[in-house]
Short mmCIF file of C-alpha atoms in Angstrom, two decimals:
data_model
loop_
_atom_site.label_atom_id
_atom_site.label_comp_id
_atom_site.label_asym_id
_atom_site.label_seq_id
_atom_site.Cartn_x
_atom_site.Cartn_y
_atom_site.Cartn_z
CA UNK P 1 71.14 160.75 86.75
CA UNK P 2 68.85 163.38 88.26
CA UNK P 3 68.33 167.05 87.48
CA UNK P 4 67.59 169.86 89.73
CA UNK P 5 65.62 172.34 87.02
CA UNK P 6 64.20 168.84 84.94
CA UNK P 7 61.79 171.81 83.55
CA UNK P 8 64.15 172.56 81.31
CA UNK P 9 64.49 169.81 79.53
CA UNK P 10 61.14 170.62 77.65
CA UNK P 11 62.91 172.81 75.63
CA UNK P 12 64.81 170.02 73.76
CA UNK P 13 61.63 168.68 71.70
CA UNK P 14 60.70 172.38 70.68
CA UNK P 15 64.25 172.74 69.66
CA UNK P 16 63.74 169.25 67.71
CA UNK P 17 60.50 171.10 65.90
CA UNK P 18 62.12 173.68 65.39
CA UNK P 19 65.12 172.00 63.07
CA UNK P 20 62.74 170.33 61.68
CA UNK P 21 60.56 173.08 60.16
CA UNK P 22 63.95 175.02 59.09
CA UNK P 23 64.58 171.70 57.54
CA UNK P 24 61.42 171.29 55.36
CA UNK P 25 61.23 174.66 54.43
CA UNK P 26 64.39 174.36 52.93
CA UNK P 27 63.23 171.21 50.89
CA UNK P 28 60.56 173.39 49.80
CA UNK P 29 62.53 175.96 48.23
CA UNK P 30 64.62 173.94 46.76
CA UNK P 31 61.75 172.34 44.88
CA UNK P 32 60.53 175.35 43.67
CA UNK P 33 63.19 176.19 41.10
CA UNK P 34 61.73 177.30 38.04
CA UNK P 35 64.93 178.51 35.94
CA UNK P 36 65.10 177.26 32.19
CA UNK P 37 68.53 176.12 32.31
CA UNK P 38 69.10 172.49 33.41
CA UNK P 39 72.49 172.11 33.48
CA UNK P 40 72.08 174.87 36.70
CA UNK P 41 69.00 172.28 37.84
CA UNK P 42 71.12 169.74 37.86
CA UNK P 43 73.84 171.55 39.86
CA UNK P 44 71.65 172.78 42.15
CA UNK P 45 69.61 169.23 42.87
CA UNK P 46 73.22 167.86 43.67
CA UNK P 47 73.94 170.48 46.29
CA UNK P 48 70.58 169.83 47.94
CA UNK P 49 71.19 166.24 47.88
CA UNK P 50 74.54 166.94 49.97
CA UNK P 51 74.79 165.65 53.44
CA UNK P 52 77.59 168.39 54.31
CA UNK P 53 75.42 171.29 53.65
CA UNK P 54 73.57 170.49 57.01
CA UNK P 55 76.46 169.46 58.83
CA UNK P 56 76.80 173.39 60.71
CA UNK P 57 72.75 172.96 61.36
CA UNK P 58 73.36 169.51 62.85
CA UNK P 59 76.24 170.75 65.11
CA UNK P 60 74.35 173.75 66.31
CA UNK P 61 71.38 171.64 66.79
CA UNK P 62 73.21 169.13 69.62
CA UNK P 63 75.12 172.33 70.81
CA UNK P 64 71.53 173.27 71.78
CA UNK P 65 70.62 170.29 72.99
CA UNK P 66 73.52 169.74 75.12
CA UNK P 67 72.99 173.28 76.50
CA UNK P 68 69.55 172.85 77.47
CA UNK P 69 70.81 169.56 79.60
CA UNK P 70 73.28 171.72 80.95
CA UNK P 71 70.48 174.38 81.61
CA UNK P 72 68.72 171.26 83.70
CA UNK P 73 71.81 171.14 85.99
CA UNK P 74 72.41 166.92 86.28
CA UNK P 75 73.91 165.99 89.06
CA UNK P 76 75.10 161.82 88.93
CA UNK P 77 75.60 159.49 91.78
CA UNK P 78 79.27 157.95 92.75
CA UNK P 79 80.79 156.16 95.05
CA UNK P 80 83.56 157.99 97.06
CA UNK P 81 85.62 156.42 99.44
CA UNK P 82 85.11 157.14 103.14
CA UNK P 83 87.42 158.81 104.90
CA UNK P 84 87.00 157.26 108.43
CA UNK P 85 85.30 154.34 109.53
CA UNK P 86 84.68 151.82 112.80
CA UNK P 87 83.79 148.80 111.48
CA UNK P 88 82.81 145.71 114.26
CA UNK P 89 83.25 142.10 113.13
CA UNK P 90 80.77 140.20 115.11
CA UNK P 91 81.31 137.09 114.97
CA UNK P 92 79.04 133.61 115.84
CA UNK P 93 80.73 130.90 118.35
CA UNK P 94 78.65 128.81 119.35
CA UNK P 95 78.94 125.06 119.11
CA UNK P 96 76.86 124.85 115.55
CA UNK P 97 79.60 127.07 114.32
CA UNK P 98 81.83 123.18 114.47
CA UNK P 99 79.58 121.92 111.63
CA UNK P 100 81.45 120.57 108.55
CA UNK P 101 78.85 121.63 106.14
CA UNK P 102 81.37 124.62 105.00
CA UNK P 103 84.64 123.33 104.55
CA UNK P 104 86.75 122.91 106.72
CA UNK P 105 84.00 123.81 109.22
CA UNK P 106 81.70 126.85 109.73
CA UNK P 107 84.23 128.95 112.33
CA UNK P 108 86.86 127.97 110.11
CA UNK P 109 85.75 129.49 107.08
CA UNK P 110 84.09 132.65 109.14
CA UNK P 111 87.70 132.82 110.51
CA UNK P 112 89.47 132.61 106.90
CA UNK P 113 86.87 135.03 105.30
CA UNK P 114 87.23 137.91 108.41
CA UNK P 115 91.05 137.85 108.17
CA UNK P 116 90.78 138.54 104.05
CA UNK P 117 87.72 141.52 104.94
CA UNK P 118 90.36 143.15 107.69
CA UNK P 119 92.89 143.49 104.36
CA UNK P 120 90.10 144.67 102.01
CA UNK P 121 88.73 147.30 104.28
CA UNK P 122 91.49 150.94 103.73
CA UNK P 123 93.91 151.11 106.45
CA UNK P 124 92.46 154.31 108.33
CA UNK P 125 89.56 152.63 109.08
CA UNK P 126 89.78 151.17 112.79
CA UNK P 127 87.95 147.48 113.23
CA UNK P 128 87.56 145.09 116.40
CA UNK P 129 86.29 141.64 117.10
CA UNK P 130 83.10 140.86 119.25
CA UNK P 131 82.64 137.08 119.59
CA UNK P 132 79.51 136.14 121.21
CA UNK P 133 77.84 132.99 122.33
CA UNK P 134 75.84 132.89 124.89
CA UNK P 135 77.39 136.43 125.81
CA UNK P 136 79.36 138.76 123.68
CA UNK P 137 82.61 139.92 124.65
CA UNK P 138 84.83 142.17 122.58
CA UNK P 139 88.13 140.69 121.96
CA UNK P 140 89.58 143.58 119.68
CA UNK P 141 88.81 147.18 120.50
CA UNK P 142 88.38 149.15 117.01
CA UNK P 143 91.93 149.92 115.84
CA UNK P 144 93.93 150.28 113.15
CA UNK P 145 95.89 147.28 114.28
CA UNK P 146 95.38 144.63 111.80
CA UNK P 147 98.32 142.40 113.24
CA UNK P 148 96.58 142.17 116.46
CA UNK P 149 93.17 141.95 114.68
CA UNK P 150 94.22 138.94 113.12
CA UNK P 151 95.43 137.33 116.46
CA UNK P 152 92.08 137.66 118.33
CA UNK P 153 90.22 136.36 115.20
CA UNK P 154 92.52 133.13 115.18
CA UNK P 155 91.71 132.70 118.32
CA UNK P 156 88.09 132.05 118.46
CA UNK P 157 86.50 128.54 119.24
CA UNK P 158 83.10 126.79 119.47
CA UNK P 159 81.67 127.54 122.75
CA UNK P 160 78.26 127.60 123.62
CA UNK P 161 74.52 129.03 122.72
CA UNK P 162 74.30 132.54 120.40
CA UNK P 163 73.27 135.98 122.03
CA UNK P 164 72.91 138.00 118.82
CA UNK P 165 71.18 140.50 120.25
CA UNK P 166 73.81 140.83 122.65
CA UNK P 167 76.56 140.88 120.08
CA UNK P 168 74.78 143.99 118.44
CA UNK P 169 75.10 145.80 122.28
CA UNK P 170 78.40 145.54 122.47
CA UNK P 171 79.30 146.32 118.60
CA UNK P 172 77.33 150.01 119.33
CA UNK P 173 79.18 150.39 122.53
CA UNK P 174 82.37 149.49 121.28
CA UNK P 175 82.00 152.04 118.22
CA UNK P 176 80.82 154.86 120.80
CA UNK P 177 83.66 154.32 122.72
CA UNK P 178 85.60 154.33 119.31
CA UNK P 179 83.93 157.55 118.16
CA UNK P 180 84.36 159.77 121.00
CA UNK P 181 82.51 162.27 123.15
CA UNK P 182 81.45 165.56 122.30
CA UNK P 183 82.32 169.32 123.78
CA UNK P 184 79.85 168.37 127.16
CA UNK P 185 82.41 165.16 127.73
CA UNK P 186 78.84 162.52 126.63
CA UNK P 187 78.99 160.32 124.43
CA UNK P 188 77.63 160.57 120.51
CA UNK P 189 74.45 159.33 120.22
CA UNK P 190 74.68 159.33 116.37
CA UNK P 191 77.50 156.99 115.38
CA UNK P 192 76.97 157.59 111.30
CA UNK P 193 80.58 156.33 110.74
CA UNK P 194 79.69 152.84 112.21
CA UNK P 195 79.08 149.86 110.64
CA UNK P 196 78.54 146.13 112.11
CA UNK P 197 78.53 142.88 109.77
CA UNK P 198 77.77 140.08 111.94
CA UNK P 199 77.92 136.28 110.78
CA UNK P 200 76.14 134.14 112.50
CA UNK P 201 74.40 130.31 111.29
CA UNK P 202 71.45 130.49 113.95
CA UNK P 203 68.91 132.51 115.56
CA UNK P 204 69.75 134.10 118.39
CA UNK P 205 68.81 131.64 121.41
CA UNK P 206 69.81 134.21 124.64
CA UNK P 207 70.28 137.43 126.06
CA UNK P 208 68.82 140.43 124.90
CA UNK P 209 66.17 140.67 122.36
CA UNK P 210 67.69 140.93 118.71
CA UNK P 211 64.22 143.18 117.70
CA UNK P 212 65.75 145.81 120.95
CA UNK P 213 69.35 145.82 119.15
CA UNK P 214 68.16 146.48 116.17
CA UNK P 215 66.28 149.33 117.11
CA UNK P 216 69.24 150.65 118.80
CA UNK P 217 71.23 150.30 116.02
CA UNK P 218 68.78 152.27 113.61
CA UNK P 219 68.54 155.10 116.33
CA UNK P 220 72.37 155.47 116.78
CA UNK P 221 72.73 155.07 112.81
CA UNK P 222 74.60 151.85 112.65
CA UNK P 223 73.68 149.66 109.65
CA UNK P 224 74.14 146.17 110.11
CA UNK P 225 75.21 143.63 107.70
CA UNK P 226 74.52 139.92 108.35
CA UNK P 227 75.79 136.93 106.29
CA UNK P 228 74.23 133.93 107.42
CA UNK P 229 76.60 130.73 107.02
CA UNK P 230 75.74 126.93 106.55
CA UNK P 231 73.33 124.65 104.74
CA UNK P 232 70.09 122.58 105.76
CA UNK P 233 71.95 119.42 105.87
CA UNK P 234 74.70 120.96 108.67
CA UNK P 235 74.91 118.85 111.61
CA UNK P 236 77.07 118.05 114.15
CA UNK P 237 79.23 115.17 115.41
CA UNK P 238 76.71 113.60 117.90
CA UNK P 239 73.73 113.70 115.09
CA UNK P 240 72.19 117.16 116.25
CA UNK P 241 71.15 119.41 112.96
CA UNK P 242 71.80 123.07 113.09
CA UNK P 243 70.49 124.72 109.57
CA UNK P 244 71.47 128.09 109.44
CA UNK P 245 68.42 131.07 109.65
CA UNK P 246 68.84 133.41 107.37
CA UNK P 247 65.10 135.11 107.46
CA UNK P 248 65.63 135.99 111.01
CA UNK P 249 69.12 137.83 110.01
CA UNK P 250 67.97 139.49 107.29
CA UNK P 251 64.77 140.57 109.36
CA UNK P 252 68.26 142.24 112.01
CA UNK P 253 69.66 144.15 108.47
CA UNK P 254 66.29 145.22 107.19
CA UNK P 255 65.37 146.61 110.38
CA UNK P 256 68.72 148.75 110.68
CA UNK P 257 69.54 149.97 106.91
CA UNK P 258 71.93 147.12 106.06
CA UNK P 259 72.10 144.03 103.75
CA UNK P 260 71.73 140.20 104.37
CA UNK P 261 73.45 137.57 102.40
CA UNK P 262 73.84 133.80 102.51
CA UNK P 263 76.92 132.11 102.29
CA UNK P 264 76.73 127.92 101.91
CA UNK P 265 80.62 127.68 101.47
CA UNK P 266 84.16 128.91 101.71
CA UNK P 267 84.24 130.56 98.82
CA UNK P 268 81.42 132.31 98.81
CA UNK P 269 81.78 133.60 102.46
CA UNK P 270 85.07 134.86 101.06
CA UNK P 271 83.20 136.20 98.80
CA UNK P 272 80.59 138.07 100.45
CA UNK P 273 83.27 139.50 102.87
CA UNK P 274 85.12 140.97 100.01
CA UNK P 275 82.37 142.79 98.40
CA UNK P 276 81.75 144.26 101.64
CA UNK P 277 84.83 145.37 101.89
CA UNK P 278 84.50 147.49 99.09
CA UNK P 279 80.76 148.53 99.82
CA UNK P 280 81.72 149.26 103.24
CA UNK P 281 84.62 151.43 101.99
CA UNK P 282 82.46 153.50 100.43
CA UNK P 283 79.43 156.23 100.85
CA UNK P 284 77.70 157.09 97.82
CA UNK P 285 77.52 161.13 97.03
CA UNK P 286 75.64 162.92 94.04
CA UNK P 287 77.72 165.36 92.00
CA UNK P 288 76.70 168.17 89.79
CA UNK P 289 77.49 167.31 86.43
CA UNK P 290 76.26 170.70 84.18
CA UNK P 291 80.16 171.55 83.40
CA UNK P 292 80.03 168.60 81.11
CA UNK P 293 77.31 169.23 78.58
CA UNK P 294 78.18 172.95 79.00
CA UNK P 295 81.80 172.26 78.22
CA UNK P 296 80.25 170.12 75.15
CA UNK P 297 77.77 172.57 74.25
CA UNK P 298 80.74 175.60 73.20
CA UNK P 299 82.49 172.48 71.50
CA UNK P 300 79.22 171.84 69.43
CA UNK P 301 79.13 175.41 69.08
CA UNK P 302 82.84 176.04 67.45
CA UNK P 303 82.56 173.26 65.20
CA UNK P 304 79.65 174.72 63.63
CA UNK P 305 81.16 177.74 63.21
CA UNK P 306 84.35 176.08 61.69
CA UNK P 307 81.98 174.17 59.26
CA UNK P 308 79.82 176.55 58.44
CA UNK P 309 82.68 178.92 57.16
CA UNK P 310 85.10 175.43 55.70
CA UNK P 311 81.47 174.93 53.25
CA UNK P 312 80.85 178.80 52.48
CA UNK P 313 78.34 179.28 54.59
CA UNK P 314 79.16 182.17 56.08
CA UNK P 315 77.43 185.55 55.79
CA UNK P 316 79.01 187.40 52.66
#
């Protein structure tokens, strides 16, 4: 929670010094009562020791209280779903991808995980497939098709070397293409509806430098998120060990405003997928809140006033 006039809020502990003066000069009155007749002392000593006889104080003491927070104007944060979206699935083929260290082998499980994250994502949003070895080609243009998405993600295979770099290139072009031009016929420069989560198990080994992309991608305003799949002890079938790099992905998602994660099996590349979906899905906005405590505040306020006159304490 955050408040635009947080000022104000200093008048809640002079409020709080204030009750409790009222409060103990009360006490003090009450302790001064120097009639003869003791069956009135006695009366009188059980009124004071009464809880209810504060009870309209109390209430008008929070109504206060709630106004001043209402005086400080909160605003809180929430998540709101976007309404539009391109979202590029970038995803690793090269031969390491064959590794059996994720069950039933790394593509596999990339390919289980991306056709879950298509059904997560809301159905206005358009998303398209860039597989990339040693090149990247896009093999599903941002749509809303997810029939069609599904088909070009079953059919990726193991291929050759990984061009990360170049996967990012394409991703931004294919979202620019996705997002239009403006009144002069160019293209947006600012593509703030774009996202790109790329999986990958390796660092990128050709093509265009990954530290170029990801400057591109931070000037156009394209986060993008990386989940880097596999364990230390993947390996192929002729002997050759391909651990996965995840500092030089994260180093990609840093760089552009996104989020890294590390996924070392099928469920948890599932996993990550799906809470992208959601985060993804979602921008985060901050509300003004002040018709709450304001709304609580005349609340506070009547049921004082309806206490105060249910115990007599009215003005007569």
């Amino acid at each position: 929670m955050s408040f635009d006039w947080p000022l104000a809020l200093l008048l809640a502990p002079v409020l709080a010094l204030a009750l409790v003066f009222w409060l103990r000069r009360g006490a003090d009155r009450s302790d001064a009562f120097p009639h003869p007749d003791l069956a009135l002392i006695e009366k009188a000593l059980a009124g004071s020791q009464s809880a209810m006889r504060h009870l309209p104080l109390a209430l008008a003491a929070l109504a206060a209280l709630a106004l001043v927070l209402a005086l400080a104007r909160p605003h809180a944060w929430r998540d709101q779903p976007r309404e539009q979206a391109t979202i590029m699935l970038a995803i690793d083929v090269s031969r390491s991808m064959e590794a059996t260290d994720v069950e039933p082998y790394r593509l596999r499980a990339a390919q289980d995980a991306a056709i879950r994250f298509a059904e997560t994502v809301p159905r206005q949003y358009q998303v398209g497939l860039v597989g990339f070895s040693d090149r990247a080609d896009v093999l599903h243009a941002p749509s809303t098709d997810r029939d069609g998405l599904t088909r070009a993600i079953e059919s990726l295979f193991p291929i050759r070397g990984t061009a990360i770099g170049e996967a990012v290139y394409a991703s931004i072009d294919a979202v620019r293409q996705t997002q239009g031009a403006d009144e002069t016929g160019a293209l947006s420069d600012e593509l703030t509806a774009g996202r790109i989560l790329l999986l990958s198990d390796g660092e990128s080994t050709l093509g265009r430098s990954v530290d170029g992309a990801a400057r591109e991608a931070e000037r156009v305003g394209i986060p993008v998120f990386t989940v880097a799949l596999g364990t230390d002890d993947g390996i192929l079938s002729d002997g050759y060990r391909v651990p996965p790099n995840p500092e030089a992905l994260q180093a990609l998602s840093e760089a552009t405003g996104g989020q890294s994660f590390e996924s070392r099996d099928a469920e948890s590349v599932s996993a990550v997928y799906q809470e992208l979906g959601s985060f993804i899905g979602t921008v985060r906005v901050r509300d003004e809140i002040t018709a709450w405590p304001a709304g609580l505040a005349a609340l506070l306020l009547l049921a004082a006033l309806g206490s105060g006159w249910w115990l007599g304490a009215r003005p007569r």
